[in-house]
CSV table of C-alpha atoms in Angstrom, one decimal:
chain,number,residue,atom,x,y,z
U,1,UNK,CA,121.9,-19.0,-11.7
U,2,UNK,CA,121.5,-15.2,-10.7
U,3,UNK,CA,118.7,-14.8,-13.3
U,4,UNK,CA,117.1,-18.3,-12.2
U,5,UNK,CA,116.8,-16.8,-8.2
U,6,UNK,CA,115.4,-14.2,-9.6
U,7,UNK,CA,112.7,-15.5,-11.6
U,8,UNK,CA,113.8,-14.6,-15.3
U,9,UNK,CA,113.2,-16.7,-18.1
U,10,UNK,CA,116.1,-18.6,-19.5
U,11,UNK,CA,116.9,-19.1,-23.6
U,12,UNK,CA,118.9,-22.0,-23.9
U,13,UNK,CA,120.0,-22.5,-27.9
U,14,UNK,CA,117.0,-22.7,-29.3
U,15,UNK,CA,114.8,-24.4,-27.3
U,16,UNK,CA,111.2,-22.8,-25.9
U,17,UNK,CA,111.5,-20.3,-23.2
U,18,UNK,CA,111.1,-21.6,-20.0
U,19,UNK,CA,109.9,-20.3,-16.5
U,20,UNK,CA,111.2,-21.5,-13.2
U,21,UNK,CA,107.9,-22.3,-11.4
U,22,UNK,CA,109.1,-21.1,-7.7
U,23,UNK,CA,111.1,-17.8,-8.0
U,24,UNK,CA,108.7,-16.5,-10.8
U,25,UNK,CA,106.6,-13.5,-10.1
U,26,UNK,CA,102.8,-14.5,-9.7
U,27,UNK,CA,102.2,-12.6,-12.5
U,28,UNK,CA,103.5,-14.1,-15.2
U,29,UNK,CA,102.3,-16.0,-18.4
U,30,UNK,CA,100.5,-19.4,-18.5
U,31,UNK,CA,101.2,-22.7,-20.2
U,32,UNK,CA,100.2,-26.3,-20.6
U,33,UNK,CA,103.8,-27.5,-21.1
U,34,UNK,CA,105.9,-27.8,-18.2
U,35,UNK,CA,109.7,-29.1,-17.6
U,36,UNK,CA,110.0,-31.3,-14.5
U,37,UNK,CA,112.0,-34.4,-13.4
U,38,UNK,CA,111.6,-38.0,-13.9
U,39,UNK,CA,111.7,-38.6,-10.5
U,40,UNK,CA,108.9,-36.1,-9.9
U,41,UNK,CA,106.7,-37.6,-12.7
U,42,UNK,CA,107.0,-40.7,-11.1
U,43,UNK,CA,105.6,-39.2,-7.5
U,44,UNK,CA,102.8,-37.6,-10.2
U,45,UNK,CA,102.1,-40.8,-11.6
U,46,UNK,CA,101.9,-40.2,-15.1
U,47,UNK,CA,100.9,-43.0,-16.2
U,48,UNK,CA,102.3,-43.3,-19.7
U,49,UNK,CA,105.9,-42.0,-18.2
U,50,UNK,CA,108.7,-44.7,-18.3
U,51,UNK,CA,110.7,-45.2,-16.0
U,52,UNK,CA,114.2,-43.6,-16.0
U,53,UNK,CA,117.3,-44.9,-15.4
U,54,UNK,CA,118.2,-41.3,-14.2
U,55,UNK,CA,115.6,-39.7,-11.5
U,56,UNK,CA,116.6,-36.1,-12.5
U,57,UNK,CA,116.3,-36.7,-15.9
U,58,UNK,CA,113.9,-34.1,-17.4
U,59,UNK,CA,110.6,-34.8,-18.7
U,60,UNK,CA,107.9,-32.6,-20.9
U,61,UNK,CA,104.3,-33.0,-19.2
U,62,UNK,CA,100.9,-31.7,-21.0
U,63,UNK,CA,98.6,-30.4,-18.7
U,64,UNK,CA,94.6,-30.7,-20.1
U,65,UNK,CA,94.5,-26.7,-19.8
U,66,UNK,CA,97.3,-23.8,-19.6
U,67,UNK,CA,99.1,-23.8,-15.9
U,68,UNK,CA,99.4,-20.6,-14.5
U,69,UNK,CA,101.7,-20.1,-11.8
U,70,UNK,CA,99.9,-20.5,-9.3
U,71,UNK,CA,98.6,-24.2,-10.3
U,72,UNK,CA,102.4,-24.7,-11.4
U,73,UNK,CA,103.6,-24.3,-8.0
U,74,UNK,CA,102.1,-28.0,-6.6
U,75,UNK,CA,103.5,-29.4,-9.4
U,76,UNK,CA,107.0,-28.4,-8.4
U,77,UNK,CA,107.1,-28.8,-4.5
U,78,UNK,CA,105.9,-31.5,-2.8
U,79,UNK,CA,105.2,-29.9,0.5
U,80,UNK,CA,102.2,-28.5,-1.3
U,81,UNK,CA,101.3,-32.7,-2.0
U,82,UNK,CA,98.6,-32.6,1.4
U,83,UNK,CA,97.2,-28.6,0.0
U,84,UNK,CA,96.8,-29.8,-3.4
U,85,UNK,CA,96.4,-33.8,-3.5
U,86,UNK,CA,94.6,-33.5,-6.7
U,87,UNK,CA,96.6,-32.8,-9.6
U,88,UNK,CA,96.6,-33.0,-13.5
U,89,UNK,CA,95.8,-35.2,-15.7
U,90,UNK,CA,98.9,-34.6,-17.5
U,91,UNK,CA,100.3,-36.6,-20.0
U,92,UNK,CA,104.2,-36.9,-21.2
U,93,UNK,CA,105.3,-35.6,-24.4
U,94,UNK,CA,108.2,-36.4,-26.7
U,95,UNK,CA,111.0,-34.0,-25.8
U,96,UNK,CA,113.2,-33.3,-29.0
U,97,UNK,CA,115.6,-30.7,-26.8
U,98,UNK,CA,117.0,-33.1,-24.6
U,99,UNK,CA,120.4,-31.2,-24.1
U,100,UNK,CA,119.0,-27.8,-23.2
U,101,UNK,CA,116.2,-29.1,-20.6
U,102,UNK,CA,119.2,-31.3,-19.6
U,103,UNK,CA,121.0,-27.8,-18.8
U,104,UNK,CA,118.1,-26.0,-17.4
U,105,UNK,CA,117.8,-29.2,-15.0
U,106,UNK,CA,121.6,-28.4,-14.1
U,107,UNK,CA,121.3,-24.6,-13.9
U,108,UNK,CA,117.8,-24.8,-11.3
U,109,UNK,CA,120.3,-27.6,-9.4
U,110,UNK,CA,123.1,-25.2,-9.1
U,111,UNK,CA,120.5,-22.3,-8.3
U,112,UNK,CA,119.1,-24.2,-5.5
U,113,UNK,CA,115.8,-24.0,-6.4
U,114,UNK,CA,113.2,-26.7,-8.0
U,115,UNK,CA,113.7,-28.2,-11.1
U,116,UNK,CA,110.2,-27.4,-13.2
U,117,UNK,CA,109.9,-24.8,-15.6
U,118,UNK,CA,106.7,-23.7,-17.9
U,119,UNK,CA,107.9,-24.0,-21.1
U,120,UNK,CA,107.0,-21.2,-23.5
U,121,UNK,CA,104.9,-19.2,-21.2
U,122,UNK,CA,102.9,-16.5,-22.6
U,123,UNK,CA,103.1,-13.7,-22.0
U,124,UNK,CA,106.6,-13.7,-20.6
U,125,UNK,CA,109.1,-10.9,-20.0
U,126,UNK,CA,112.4,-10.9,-22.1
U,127,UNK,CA,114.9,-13.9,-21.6
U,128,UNK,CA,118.2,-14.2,-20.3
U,129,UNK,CA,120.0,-16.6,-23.4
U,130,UNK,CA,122.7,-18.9,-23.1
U,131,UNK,CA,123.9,-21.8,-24.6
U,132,UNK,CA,124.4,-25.3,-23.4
U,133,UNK,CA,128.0,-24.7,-23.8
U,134,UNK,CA,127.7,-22.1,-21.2
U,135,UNK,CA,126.1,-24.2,-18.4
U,136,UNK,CA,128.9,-27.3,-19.4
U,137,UNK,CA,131.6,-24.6,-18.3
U,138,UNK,CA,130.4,-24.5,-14.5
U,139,UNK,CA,131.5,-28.5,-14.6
U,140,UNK,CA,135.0,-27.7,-16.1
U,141,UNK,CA,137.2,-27.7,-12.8
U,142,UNK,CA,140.3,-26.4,-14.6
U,143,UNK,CA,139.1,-22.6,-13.9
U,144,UNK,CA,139.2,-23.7,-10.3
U,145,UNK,CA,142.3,-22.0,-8.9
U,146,UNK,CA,143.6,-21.2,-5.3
U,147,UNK,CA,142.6,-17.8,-4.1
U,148,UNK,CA,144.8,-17.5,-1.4
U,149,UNK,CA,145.9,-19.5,2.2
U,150,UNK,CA,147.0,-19.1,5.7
U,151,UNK,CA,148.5,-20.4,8.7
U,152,UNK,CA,144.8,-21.4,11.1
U,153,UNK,CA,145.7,-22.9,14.4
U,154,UNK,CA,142.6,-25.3,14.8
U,155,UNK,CA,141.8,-26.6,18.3
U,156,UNK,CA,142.4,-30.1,16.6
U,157,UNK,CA,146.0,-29.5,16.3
U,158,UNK,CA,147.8,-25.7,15.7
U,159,UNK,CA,150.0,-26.8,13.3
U,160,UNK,CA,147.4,-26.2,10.4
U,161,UNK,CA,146.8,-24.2,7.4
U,162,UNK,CA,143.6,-23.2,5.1
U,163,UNK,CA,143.8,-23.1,1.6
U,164,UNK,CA,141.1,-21.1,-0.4
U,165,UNK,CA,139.8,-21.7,-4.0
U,166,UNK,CA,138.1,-19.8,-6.3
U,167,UNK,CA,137.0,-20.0,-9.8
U,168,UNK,CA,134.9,-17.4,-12.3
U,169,UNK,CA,132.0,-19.3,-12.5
U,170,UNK,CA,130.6,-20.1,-9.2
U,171,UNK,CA,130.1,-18.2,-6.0
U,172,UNK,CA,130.8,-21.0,-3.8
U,173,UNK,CA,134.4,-20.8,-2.6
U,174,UNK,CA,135.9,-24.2,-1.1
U,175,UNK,CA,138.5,-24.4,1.6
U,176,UNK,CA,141.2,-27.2,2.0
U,177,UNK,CA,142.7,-27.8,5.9
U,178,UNK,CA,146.2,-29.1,5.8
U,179,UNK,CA,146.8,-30.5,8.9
U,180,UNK,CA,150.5,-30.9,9.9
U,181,UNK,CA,153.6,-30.4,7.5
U,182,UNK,CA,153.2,-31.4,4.2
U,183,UNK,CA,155.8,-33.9,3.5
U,184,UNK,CA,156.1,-35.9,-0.2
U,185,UNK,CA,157.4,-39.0,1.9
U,186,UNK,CA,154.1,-39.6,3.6
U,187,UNK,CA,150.8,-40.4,2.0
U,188,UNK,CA,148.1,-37.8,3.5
U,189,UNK,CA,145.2,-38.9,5.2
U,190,UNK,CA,142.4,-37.2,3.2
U,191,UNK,CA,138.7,-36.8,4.4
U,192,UNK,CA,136.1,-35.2,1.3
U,193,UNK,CA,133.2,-33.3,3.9
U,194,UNK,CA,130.6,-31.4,2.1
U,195,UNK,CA,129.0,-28.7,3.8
U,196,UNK,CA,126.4,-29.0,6.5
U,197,UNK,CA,125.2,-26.3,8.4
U,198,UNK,CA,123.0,-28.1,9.8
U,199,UNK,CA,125.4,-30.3,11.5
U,200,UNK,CA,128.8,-28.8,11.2
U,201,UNK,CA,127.4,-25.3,13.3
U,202,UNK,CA,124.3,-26.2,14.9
U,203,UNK,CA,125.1,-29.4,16.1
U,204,UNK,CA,121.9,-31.2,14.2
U,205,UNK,CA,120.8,-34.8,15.4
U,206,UNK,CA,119.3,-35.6,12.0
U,207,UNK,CA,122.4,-36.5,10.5
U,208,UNK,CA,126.3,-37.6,11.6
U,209,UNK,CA,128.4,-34.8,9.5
U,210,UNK,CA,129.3,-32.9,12.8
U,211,UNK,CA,131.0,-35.6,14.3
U,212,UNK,CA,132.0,-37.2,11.4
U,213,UNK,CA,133.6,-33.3,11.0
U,214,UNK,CA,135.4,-33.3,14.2
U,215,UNK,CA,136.8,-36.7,14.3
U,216,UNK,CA,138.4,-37.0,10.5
U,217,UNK,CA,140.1,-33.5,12.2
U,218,UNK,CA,141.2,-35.7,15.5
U,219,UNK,CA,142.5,-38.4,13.3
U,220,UNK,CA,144.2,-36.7,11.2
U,221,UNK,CA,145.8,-34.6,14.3
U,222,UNK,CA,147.4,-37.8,15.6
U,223,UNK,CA,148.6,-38.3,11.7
U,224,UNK,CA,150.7,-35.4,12.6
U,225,UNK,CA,151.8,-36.2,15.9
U,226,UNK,CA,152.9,-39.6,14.2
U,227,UNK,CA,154.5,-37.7,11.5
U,228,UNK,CA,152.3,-37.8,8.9
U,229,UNK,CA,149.5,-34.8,7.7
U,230,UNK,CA,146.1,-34.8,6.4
U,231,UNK,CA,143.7,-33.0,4.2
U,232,UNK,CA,140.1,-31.7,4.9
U,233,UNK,CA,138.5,-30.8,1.6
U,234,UNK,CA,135.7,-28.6,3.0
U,235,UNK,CA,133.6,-28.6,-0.5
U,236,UNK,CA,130.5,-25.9,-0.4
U,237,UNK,CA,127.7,-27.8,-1.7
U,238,UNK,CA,125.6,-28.2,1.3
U,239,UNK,CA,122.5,-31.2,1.3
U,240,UNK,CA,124.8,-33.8,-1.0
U,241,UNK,CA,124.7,-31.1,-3.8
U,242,UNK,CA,121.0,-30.0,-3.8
U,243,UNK,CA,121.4,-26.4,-1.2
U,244,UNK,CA,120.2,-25.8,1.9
U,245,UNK,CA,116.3,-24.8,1.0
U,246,UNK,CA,116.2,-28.2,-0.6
U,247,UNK,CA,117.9,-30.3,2.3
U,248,UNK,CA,114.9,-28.3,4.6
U,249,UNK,CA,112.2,-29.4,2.3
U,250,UNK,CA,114.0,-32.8,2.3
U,251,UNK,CA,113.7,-32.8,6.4
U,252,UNK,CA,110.2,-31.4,5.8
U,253,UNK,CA,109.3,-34.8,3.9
U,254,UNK,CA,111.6,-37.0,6.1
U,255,UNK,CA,109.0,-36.0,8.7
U,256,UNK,CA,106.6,-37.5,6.8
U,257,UNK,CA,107.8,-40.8,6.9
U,258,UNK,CA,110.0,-40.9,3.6
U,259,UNK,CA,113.4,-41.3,3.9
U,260,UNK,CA,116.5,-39.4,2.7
U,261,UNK,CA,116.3,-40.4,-1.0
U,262,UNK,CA,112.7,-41.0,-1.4
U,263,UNK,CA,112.3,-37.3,0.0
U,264,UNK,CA,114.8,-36.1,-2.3
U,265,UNK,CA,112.9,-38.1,-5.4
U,266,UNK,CA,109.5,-36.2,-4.4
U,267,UNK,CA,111.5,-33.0,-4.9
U,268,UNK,CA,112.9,-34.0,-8.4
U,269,UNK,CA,116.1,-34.0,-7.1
U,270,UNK,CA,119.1,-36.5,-7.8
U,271,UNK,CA,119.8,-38.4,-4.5
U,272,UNK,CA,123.9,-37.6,-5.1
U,273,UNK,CA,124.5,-33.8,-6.4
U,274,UNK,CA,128.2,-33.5,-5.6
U,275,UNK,CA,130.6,-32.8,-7.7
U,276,UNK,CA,133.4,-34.9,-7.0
U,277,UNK,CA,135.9,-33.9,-9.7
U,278,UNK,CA,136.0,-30.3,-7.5
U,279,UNK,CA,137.3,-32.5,-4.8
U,280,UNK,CA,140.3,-34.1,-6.7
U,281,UNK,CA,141.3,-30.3,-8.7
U,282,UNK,CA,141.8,-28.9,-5.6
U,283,UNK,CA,143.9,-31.9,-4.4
U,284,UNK,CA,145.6,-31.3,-7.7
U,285,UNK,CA,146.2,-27.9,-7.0
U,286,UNK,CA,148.1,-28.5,-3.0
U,287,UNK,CA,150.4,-31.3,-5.1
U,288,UNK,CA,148.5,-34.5,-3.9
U,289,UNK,CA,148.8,-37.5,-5.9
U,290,UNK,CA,147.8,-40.3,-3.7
U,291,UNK,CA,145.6,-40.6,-0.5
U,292,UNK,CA,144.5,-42.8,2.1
U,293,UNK,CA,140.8,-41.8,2.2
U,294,UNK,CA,138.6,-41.3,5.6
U,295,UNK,CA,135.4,-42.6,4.4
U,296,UNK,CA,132.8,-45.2,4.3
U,297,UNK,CA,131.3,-44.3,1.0
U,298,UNK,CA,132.5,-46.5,-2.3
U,299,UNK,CA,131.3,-43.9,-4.3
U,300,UNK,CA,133.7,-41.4,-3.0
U,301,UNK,CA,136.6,-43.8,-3.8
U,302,UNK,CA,135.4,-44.7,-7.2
U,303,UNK,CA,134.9,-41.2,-7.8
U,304,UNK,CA,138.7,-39.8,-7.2
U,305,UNK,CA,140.3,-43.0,-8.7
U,306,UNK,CA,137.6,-41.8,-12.2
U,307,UNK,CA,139.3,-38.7,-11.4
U,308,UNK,CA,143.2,-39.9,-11.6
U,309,UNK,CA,144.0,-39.9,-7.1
U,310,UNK,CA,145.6,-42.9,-6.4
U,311,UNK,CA,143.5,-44.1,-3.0
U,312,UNK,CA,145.9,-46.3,-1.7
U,313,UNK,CA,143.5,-47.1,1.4
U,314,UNK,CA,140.1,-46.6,2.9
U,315,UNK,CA,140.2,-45.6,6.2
U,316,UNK,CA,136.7,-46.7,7.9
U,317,UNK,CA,135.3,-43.3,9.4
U,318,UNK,CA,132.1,-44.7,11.4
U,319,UNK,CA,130.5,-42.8,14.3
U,320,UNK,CA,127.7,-44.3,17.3
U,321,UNK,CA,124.0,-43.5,16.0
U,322,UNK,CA,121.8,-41.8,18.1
U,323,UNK,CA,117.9,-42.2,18.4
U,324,UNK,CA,117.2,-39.4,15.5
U,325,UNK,CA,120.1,-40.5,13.0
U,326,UNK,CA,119.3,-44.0,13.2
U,327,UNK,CA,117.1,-44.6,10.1
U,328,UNK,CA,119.3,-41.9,8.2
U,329,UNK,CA,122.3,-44.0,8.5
U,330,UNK,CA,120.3,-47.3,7.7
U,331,UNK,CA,119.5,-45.5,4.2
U,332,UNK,CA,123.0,-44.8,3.7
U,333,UNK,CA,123.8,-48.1,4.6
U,334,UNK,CA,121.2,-49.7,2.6
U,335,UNK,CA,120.4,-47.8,0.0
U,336,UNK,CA,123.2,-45.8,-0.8
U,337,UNK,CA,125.6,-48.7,-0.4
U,338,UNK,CA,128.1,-47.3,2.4
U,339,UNK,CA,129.9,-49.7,4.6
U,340,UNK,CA,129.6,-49.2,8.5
U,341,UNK,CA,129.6,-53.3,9.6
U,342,UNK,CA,133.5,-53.6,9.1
């Protein structure tokens, strides 16, 4: 991910080199062949791609003459769509690496940066290798461990402690919030809130995650005046997965008219990039078995009862719109299938 930021070439197994398009220096090789996503095929219009089942799934494109960097770079971002309407042709190729483009797809997700690559670029400095074993390992949560924890008197409630995990393989570092004494009697009311800086610190419009934020804290103070306790699993993985840069160039296109996932499908980017099982290890790891989940999303549920946490209820967790979050909420409603008309 380290190399990816910094515009090296990755080896993965023994599939062509390939060259992320936007960190790059503007002086390296050329290539017809680039790696992008099916999603952002689709916004191409390639018109002998299929359509995927899976929007992130990767796809090799033919461009009619080499691509150098600089004519790459539309390809990749869509905020260069209105600079450079006129691209290609290109045609899709048969792709007969599917499990390496499938982990250089991962790695540029992880990265935070777009998913297209020029594949065997020439010339091209030397390559940082790795296998697709290697990129697998950043999904294995068992290497996720708790780093340390302390007591945090929250203006919510004092009685409250924050729990800090860890693991080897990725710089982002999660944080758990108990919120009153943990007792094995009483099932905990749990709330899963990925980051937001956008809305947990600034205090952002777009969106609900502040005050979604501030009241699963409030209900789950009264939990503990009642008695009872809660978790907040604070989970780093800001923009449903895909980084901040990407949730700005998502709001970029939002202001275009597209909504949350259409702008996230002109990126090449899956509309849901968390990683759930993150969620339920670090339950694991404070002892939790069963919750009564603070949450409006299906998926969420379906995602830590895959992952072996009993959800013995689903506490409805909806907050008033205002004029800017109005349509973002609809989406979520509509399109991404959470419940607020309970």
């Amino acid at each position: 991910m380290d190399a990816l930021r910094h515009g090296w070439p990755l080896k993965i197994g023994d599939a062509p080199l390939l060259l992320p398009v936007e960190t790059a220096p503007g002086l390296e090789g050329a290539s017809p062949l680039a790696l992008i996503s099916a999603a952002r095929a689709a916004t191409l219009k390639l018109v002998n791609q299929r359509e995927a089942a899976d929007p992130h799934a990767p796809v090799l494109i033919r461009a009619a003459e080499p691509l150098d960097l600089t004519a790459a770079r539309p390809i990749a971002d869509p905020a260069l769509d209105l600079a450079a309407p006129l691209k290609g042709p290109f045609r899709a190729e048969p792709l007969s690496w599917v499990a390496e483009a499938e982990a250089a797809m991962e790695l540029a997700l992880l990265a935070g940066i777009l998913p297209a690559f020029l594949v065997a670029p020439e010339p091209v400095r030397e390559a940082v290798t790795l296998s697709v074993d290697d990129t697998a390992a950043l999904r294995d949560t068992r290497a996720l461990q708790i780093a340390t924890r302390a007591h945090l008197p929250l203006a919510a409630h004092d009685e409250t402690e924050i729990v800090a995990f860890r693991s080897p393989d990725d710089l982002r570092e999660h944080v758990a919030v108990v919120v009153g004494q943990q007792t094995a009697d009483r099932t905990p009311l749990v709330r899963l809130h990925s980051e937001c800086l956008t809305g947990d610190i600034l205090g952002s419009l777009k969106c609900d995650c502040g005050p979604q934020l501030d009241a699963a804290l409030a209900a789950m103070a009264e939990e503990a005046d009642r008695g009872g306790w809660g978790v907040l699993l604070y989970l780093r993985q800001e923009g449903r997965g895909i980084g901040l840069i990407n949730k700005l160039r998502a709001y970029r296109l939002q202001d275009q008219g597209f909504d949350t996932i259409e702008a996230n499908q002109r990126l090449g980017l899956p509309e849901e990039a968390r990683d759930f099982p993150v969620a339920a290890r670090m339950l694991d790891l404070l002892g939790v078995r069963g919750i009564r989940l603070l949450t409006n999303n299906p998926a969420k549920v379906a995602a830590f009862e895959a992952a072996g946490v009993t959800v013995s209820e689903r506490v409805r967790h909806a907050l008033p719109a205002n004029p800017h979050n109005t349509r973002y909420l609809a989406t979520k409603r509509d399109r991404a299938g959470h419940l607020f008309d309970e």
